[in-house]
Tab-separated table of C-alpha atoms and ligand atoms in Angstrom:
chain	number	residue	atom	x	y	z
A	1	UNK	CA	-84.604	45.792	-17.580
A	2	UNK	CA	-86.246	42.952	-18.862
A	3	UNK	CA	-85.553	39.188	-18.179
A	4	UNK	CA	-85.293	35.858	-19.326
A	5	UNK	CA	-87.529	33.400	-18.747
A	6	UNK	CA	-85.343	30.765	-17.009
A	7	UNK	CA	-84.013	33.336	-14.730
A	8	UNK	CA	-83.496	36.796	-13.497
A	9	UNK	CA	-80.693	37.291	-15.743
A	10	UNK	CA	-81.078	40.602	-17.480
A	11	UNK	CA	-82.194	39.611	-21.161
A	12	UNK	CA	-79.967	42.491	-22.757
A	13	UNK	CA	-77.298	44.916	-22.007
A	14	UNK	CA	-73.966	43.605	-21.131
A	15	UNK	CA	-73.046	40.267	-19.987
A	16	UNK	CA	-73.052	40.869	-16.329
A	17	UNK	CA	-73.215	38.310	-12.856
A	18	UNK	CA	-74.785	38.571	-9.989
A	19	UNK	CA	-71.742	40.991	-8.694
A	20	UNK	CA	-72.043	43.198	-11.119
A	21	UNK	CA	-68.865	42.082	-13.020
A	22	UNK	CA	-68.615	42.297	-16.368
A	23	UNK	CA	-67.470	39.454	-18.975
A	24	UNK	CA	-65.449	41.224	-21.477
A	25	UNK	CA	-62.851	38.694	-22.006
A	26	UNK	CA	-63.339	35.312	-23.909
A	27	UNK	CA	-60.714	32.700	-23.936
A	28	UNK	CA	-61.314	30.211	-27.042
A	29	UNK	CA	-59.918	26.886	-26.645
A	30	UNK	CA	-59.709	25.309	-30.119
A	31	UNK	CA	-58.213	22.193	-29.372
A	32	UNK	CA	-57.378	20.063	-26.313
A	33	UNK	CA	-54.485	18.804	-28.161
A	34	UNK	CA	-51.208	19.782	-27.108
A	35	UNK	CA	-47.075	18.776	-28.507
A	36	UNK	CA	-45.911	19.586	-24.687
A	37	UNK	CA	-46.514	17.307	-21.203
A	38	UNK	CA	-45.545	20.302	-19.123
A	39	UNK	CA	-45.816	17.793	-15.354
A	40	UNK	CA	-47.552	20.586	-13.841
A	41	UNK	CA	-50.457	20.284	-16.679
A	42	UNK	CA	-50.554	17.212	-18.382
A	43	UNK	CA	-49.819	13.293	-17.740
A	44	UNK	CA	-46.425	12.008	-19.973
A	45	UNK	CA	-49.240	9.945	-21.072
A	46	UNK	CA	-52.503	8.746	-21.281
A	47	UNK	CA	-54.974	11.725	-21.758
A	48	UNK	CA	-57.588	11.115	-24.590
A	49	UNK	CA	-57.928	13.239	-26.605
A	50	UNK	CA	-61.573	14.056	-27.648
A	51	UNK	CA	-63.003	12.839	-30.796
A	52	UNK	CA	-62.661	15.136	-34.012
A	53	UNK	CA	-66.713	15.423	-34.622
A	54	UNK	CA	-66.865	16.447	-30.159
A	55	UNK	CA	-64.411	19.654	-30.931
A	56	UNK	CA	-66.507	22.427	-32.722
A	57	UNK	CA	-65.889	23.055	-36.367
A	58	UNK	CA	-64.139	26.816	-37.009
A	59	UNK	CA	-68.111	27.467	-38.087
A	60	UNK	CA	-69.361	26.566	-34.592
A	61	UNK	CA	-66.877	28.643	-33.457
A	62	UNK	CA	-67.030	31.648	-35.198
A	63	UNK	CA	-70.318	31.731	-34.531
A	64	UNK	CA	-70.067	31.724	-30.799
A	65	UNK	CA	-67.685	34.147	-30.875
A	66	UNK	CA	-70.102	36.526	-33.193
A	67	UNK	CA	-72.540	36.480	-30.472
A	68	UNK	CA	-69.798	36.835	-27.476
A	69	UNK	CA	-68.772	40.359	-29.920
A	70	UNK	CA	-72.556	41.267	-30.188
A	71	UNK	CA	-73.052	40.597	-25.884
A	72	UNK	CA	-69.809	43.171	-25.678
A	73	UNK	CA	-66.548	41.185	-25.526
A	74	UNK	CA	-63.497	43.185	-26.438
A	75	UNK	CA	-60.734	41.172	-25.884
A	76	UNK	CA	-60.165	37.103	-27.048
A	77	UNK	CA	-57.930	34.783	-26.000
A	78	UNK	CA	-56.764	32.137	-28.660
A	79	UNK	CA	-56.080	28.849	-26.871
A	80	UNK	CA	-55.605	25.492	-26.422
A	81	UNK	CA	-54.324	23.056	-25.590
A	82	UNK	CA	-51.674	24.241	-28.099
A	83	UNK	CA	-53.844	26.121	-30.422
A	84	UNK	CA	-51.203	25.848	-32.961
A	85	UNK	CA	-51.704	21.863	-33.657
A	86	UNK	CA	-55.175	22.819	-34.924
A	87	UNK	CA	-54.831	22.268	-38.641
A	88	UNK	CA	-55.549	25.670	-40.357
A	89	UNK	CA	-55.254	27.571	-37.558
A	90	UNK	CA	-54.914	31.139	-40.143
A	91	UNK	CA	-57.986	30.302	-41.393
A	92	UNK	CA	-59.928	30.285	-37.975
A	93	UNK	CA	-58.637	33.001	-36.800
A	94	UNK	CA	-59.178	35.353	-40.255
A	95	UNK	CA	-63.012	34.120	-39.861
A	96	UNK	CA	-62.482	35.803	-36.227
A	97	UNK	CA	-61.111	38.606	-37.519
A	98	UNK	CA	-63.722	39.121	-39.791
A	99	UNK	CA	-66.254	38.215	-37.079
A	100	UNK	CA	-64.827	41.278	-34.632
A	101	UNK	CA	-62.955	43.512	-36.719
A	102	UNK	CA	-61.966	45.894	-33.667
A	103	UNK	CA	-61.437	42.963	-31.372
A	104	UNK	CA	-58.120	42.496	-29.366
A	105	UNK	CA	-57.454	39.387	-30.610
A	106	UNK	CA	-54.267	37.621	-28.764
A	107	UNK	CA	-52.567	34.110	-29.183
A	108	UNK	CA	-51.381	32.091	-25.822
A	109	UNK	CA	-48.728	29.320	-27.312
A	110	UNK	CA	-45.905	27.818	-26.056
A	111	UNK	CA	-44.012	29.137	-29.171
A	112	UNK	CA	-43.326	25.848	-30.738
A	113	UNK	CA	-44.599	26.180	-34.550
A	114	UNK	CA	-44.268	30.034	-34.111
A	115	UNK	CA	-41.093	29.704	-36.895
A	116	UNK	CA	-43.717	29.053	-39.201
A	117	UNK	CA	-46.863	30.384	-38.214
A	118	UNK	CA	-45.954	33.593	-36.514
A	119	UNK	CA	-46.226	35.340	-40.294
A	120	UNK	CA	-49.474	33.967	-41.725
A	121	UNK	CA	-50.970	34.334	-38.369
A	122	UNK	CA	-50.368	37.915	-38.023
A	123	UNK	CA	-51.271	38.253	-41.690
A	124	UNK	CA	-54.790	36.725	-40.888
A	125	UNK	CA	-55.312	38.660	-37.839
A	126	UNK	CA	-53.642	38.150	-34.858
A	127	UNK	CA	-52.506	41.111	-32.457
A	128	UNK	CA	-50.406	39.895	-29.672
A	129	UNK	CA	-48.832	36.861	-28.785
A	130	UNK	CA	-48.014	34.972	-25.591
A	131	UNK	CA	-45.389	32.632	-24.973
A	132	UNK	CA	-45.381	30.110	-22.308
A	133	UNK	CA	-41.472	29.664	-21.060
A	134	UNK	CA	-40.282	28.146	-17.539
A	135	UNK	CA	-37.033	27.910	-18.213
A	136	UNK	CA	-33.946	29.527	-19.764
A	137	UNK	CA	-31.753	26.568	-19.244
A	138	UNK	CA	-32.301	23.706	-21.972
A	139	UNK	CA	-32.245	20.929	-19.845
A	140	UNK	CA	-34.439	22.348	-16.962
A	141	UNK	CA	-37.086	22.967	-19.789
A	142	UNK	CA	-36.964	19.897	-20.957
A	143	UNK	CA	-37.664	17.973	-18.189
A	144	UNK	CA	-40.294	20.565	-16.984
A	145	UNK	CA	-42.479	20.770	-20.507
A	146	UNK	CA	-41.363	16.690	-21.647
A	147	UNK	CA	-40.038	17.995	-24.793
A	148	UNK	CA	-36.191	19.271	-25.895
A	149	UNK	CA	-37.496	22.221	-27.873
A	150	UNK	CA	-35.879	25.656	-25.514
A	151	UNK	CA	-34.224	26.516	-29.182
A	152	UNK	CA	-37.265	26.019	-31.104
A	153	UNK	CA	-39.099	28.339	-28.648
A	154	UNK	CA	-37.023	30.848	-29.114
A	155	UNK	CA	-35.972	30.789	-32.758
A	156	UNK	CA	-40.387	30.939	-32.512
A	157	UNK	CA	-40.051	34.231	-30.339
A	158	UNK	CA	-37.936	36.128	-32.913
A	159	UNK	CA	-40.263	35.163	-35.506
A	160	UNK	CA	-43.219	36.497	-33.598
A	161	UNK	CA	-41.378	39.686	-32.840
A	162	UNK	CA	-40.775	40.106	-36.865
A	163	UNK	CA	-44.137	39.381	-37.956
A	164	UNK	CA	-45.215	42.271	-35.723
A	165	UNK	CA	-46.828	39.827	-32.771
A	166	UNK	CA	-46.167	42.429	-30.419
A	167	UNK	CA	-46.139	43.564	-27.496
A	168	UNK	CA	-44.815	40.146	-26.383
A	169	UNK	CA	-45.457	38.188	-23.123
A	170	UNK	CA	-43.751	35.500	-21.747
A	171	UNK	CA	-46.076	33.254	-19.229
A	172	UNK	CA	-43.550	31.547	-16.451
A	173	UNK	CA	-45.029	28.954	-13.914
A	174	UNK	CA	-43.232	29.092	-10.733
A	175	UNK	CA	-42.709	25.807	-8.991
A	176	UNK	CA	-41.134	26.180	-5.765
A	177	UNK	CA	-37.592	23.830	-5.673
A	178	UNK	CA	-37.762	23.748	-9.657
A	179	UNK	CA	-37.496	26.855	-11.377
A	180	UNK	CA	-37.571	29.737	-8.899
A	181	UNK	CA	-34.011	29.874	-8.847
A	182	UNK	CA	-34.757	31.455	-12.525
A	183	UNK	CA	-36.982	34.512	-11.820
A	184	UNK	CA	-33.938	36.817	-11.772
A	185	UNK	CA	-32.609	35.468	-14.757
A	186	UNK	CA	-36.035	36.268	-16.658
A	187	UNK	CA	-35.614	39.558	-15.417
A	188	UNK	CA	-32.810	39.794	-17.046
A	189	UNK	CA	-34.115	38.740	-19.863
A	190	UNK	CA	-36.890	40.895	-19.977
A	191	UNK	CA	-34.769	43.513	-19.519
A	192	UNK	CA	-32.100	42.234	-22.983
A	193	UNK	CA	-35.547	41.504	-24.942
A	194	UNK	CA	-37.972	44.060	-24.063
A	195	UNK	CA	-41.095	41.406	-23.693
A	196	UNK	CA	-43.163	41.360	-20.324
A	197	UNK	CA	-42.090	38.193	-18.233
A	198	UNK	CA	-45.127	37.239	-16.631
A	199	UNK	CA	-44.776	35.083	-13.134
A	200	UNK	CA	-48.017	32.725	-12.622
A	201	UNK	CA	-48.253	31.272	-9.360
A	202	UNK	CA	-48.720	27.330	-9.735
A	203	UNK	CA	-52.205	26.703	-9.606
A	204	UNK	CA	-54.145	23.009	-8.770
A	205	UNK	CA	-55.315	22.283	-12.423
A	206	UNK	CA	-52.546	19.561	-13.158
A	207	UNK	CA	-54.137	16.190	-14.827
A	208	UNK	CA	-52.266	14.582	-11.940
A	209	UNK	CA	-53.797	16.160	-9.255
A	210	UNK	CA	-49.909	16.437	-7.747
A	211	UNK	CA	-50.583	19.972	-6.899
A	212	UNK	CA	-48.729	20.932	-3.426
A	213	UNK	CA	-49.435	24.146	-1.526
A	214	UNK	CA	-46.122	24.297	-0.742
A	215	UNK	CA	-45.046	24.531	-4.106
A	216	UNK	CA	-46.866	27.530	-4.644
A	217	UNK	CA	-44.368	30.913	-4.593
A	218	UNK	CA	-46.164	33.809	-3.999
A	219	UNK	CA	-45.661	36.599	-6.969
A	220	UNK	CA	-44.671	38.772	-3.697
A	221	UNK	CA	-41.966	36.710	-3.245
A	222	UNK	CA	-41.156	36.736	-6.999
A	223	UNK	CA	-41.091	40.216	-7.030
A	224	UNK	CA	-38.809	40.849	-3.514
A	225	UNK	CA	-36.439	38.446	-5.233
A	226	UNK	CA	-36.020	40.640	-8.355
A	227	UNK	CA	-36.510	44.068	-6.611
A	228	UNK	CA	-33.018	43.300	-4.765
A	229	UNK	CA	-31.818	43.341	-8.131
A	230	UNK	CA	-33.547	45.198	-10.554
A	231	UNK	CA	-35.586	47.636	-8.418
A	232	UNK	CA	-39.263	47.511	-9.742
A	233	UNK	CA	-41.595	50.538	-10.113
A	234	UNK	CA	-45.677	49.488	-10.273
A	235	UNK	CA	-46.789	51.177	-13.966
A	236	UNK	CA	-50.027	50.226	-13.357
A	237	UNK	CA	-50.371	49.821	-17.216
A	238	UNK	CA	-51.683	45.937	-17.905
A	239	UNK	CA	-55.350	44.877	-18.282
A	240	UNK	CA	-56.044	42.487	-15.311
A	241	UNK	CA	-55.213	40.006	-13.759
A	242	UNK	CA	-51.567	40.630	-13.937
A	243	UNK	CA	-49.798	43.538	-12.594
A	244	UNK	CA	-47.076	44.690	-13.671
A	245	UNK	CA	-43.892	46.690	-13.438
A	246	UNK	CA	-41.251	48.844	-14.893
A	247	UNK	CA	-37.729	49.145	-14.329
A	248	UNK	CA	-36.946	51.826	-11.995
A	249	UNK	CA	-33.561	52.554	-14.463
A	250	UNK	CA	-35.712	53.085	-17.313
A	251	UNK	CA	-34.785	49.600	-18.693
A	252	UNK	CA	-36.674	47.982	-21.892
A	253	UNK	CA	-39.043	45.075	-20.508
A	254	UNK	CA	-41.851	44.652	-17.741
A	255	UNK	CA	-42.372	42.211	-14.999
A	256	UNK	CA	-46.339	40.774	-14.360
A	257	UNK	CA	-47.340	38.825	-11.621
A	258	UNK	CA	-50.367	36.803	-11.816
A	259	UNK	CA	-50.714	36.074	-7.922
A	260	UNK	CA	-53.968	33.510	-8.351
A	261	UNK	CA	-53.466	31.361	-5.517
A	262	UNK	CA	-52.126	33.969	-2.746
A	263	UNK	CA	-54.021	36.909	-4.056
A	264	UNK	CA	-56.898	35.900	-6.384
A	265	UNK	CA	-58.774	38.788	-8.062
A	266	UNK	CA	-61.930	37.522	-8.532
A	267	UNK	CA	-63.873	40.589	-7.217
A	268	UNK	CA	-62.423	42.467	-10.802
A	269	UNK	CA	-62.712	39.159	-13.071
A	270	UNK	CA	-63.909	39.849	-16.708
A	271	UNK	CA	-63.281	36.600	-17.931
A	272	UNK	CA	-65.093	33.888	-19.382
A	273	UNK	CA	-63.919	30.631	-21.261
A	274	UNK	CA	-65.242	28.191	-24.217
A	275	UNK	CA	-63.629	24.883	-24.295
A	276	UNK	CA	-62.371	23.453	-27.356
A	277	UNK	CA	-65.914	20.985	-26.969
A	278	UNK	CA	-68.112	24.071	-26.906
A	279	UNK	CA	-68.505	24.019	-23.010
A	280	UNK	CA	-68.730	27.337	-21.775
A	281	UNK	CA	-66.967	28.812	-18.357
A	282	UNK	CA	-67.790	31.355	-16.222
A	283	UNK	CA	-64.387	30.699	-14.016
A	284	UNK	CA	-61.101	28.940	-14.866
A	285	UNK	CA	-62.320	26.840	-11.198
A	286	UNK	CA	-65.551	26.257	-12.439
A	287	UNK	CA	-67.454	22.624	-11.353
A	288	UNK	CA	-70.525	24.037	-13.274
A	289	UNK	CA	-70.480	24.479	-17.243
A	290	UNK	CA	-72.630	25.015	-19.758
A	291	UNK	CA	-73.011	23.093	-22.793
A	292	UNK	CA	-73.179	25.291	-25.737
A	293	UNK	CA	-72.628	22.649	-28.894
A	294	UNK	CA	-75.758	20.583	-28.376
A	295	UNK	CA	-78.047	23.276	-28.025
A	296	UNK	CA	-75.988	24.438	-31.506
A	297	UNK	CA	-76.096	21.091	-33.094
A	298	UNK	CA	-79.783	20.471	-32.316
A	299	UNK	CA	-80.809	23.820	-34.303
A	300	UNK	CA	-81.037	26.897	-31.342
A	301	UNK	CA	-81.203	30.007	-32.523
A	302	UNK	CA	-78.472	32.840	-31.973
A	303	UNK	CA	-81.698	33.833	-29.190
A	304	UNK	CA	-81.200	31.093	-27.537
A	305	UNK	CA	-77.621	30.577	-26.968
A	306	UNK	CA	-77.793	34.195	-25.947
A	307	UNK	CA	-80.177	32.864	-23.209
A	308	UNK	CA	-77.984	30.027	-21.725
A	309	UNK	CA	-74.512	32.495	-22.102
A	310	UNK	CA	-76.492	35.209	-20.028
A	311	UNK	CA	-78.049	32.378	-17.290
A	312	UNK	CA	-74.789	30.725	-16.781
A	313	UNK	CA	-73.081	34.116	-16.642
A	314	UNK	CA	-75.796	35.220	-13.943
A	315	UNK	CA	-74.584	32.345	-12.102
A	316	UNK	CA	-70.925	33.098	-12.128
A	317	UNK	CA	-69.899	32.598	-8.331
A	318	UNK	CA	-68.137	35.407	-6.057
A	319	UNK	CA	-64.199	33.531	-6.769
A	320	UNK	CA	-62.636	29.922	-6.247
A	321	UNK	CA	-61.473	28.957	-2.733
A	322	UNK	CA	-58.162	27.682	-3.403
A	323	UNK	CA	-56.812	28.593	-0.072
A	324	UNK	CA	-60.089	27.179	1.882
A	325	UNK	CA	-60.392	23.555	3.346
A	326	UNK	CA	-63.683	23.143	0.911
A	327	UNK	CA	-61.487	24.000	-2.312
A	328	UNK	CA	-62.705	21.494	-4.626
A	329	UNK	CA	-59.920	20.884	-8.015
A	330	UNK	CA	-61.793	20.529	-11.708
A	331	UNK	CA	-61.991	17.364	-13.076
A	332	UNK	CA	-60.514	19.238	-16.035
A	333	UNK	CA	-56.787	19.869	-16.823
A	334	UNK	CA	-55.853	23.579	-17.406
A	335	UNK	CA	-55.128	22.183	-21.048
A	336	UNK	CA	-58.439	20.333	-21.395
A	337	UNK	CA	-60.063	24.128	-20.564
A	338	UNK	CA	-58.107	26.428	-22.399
A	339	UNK	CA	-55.700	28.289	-19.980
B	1	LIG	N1	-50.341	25.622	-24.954
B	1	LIG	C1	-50.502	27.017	-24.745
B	1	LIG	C2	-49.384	27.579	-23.893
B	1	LIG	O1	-48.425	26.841	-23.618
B	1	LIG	O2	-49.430	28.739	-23.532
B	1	LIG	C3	-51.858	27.425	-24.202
B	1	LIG	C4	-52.509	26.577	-23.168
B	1	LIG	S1	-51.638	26.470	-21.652
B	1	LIG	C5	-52.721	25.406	-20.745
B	1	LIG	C6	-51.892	28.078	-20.994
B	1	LIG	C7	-51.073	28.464	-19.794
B	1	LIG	O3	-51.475	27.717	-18.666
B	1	LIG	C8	-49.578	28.211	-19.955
B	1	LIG	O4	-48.867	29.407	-19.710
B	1	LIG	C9	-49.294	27.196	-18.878
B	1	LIG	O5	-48.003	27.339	-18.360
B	1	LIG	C10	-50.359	27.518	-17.853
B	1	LIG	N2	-50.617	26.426	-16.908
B	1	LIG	C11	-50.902	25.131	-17.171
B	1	LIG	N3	-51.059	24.429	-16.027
B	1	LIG	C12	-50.883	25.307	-15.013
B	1	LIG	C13	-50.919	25.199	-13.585
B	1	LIG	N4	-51.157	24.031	-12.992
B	1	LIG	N5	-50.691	26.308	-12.858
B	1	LIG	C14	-50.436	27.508	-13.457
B	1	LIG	N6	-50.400	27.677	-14.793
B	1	LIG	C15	-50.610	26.590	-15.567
């Protein structure tokens, strides 16, 4: 196979590390911007935001993504930030369309401008959406996302479901002594709704740096807790990382647990990230990026970016160390990268 010249990446085929892994998955990140200051992400205040002319234009974008299609990704990840406070979001996202026409093409919000966009974004090209929720109780979600908007959120989720956004997923952070009291109430949920409530284990990417260990509940734990209840059968049906269940009574809705601190699955990761600057990620833990908008601005060719994507893919490490003593935490927020 041959190679590039800065290293032994393999100079075609797919995009593939040192491990052997894949990168099939791309999550865009079109704005670092974001209407929420969920505590567990984002400062109440005080994060920059980055200059207009440092966030790639939906050309530079589209662009990167046509090459990310061409190296074999299947499966994008719209972003943010909230991606839905980019201006013209539709527009973007019928240019990715256009730019992958078989692509799975998904949306992760947390649902706010849904009432609105859910219909022209489907219309332009979106498959799937997923809605970040921690709460069912008003109060509890407004203190944990900063913002009074439970209603909106939901009045955004039946407009998703209408304009076809479907199958939907909920994403739920667990915070131990906040909202874990919850997880059989979103059960329940799941199971009135039909979505797939998705449990994420609280992760150290906070702006803060507040993260606690012990806040962390295990998606085991998660899933004991609703199993008393609602006995759970593994259906083994969900693209990684989460897995997920079915009712064993045959009910509508699916549990997921995305167990990334207690049981990271970084020996099956496919994913790779672009930040809303044009940074490109080979892991959501990443110290190490690779600048992909200079090279752009300054004139590379498509050749070329291919190059650096490959190199910095070829340097993806083995997984983050979150449980080890050497763990070291991002300078970026999860919303600065594009969770
Ligand atoms: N604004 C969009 C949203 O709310 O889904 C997309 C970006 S947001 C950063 C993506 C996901 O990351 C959300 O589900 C959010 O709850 C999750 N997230 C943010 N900080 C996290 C943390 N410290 N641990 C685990 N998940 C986190």
């Amino acid at each position: 196979m041959p190679e590039t010249a800065t290293s032994r990446a393999p100079a075609t085929g797919p995009l593939i590390d040192t491990f052997g892994r894949v990168g099939s998955d791309l999550r865009i990140s079109v704005t670092d911007r974001c209407n929420f200051r969920c505590t567990y992400c984002m400062p109440s205040e005080g994060l920059a935001w980055l200059p207009k002319d440092e966030i790639l234009t939906f050309e530079e974008l589209t662009r990167v993504l046509r090459l990310f299609v061409r190296l074999g990704v299947e499966s994008i990840k719209v972003t943010g930030g909230e991606p839905t406070v980019r201006a013209d979001l539709p527009v973007l996202v019928r240019m990715f369309r256009e730019a992958g026409p078989d692509l799975d093409i998904s949306l992760t919000t947390n649902g706010t401008l849904l009432e609105t966009l859910a219909a022209p974004l489907a219309e332009a090209g979106i498959d799937r959406a997923t809605v970040s929720c921690d709460s069912l109780l008003r109060h509890r979600f407004a203190e944990m996302t900063r913002r009074d908007a439970l209603e909106k959120v939901l009045r955004g989720l039946r407009a998703a479901e209408e304009a076809g956004l479907t199958p939907i997923k909920i994403n739920c952070v667990v915070i131990g002594g906040t909202n874990d009291d919850e997880v059989v109430g979103f059960a329940r949920w799941a199971r009135d709704t039909g979505y797939e409530v998705r449990f994420i284990e609280y992760m150290p990417l906070d702006a803060q740096h507040a993260w606690e260990r012990e806040k962390v509940v295990p998606a085991r734990t998660v899933l004991e807790r609703i199993g008393e209840v609602f006995p759970l059968v593994a259906d083994g049906g969900s693209a990684e990382p989460a897995t997920t269940y079915g009712f064993a009574d045959r009910s509508p809705g699916r549990i997921g647990v995305i167990p990334s601190v207690t049981e990271p699955f970084c020996d099956s990761c496919n994913r790779m990230r672009l930040t809303a600057e044009g940074q490109f990620r080979t892991c959501l833990f990443a110290l190490e990026e690779t600048d992909l908008r200079e090279p752009m601005r300054r004139g590379a060719s498509d050749h070329d970016l291919e190059g650096l994507v490959r190199d910095a893919m070829w340097r993806k490490w083995a997984g983050h160390r979150i449980d080890h003593p050497d763990f070291v935490q991002p300078e970026r927020s999860m919303s600065m990268i594009g969770g």
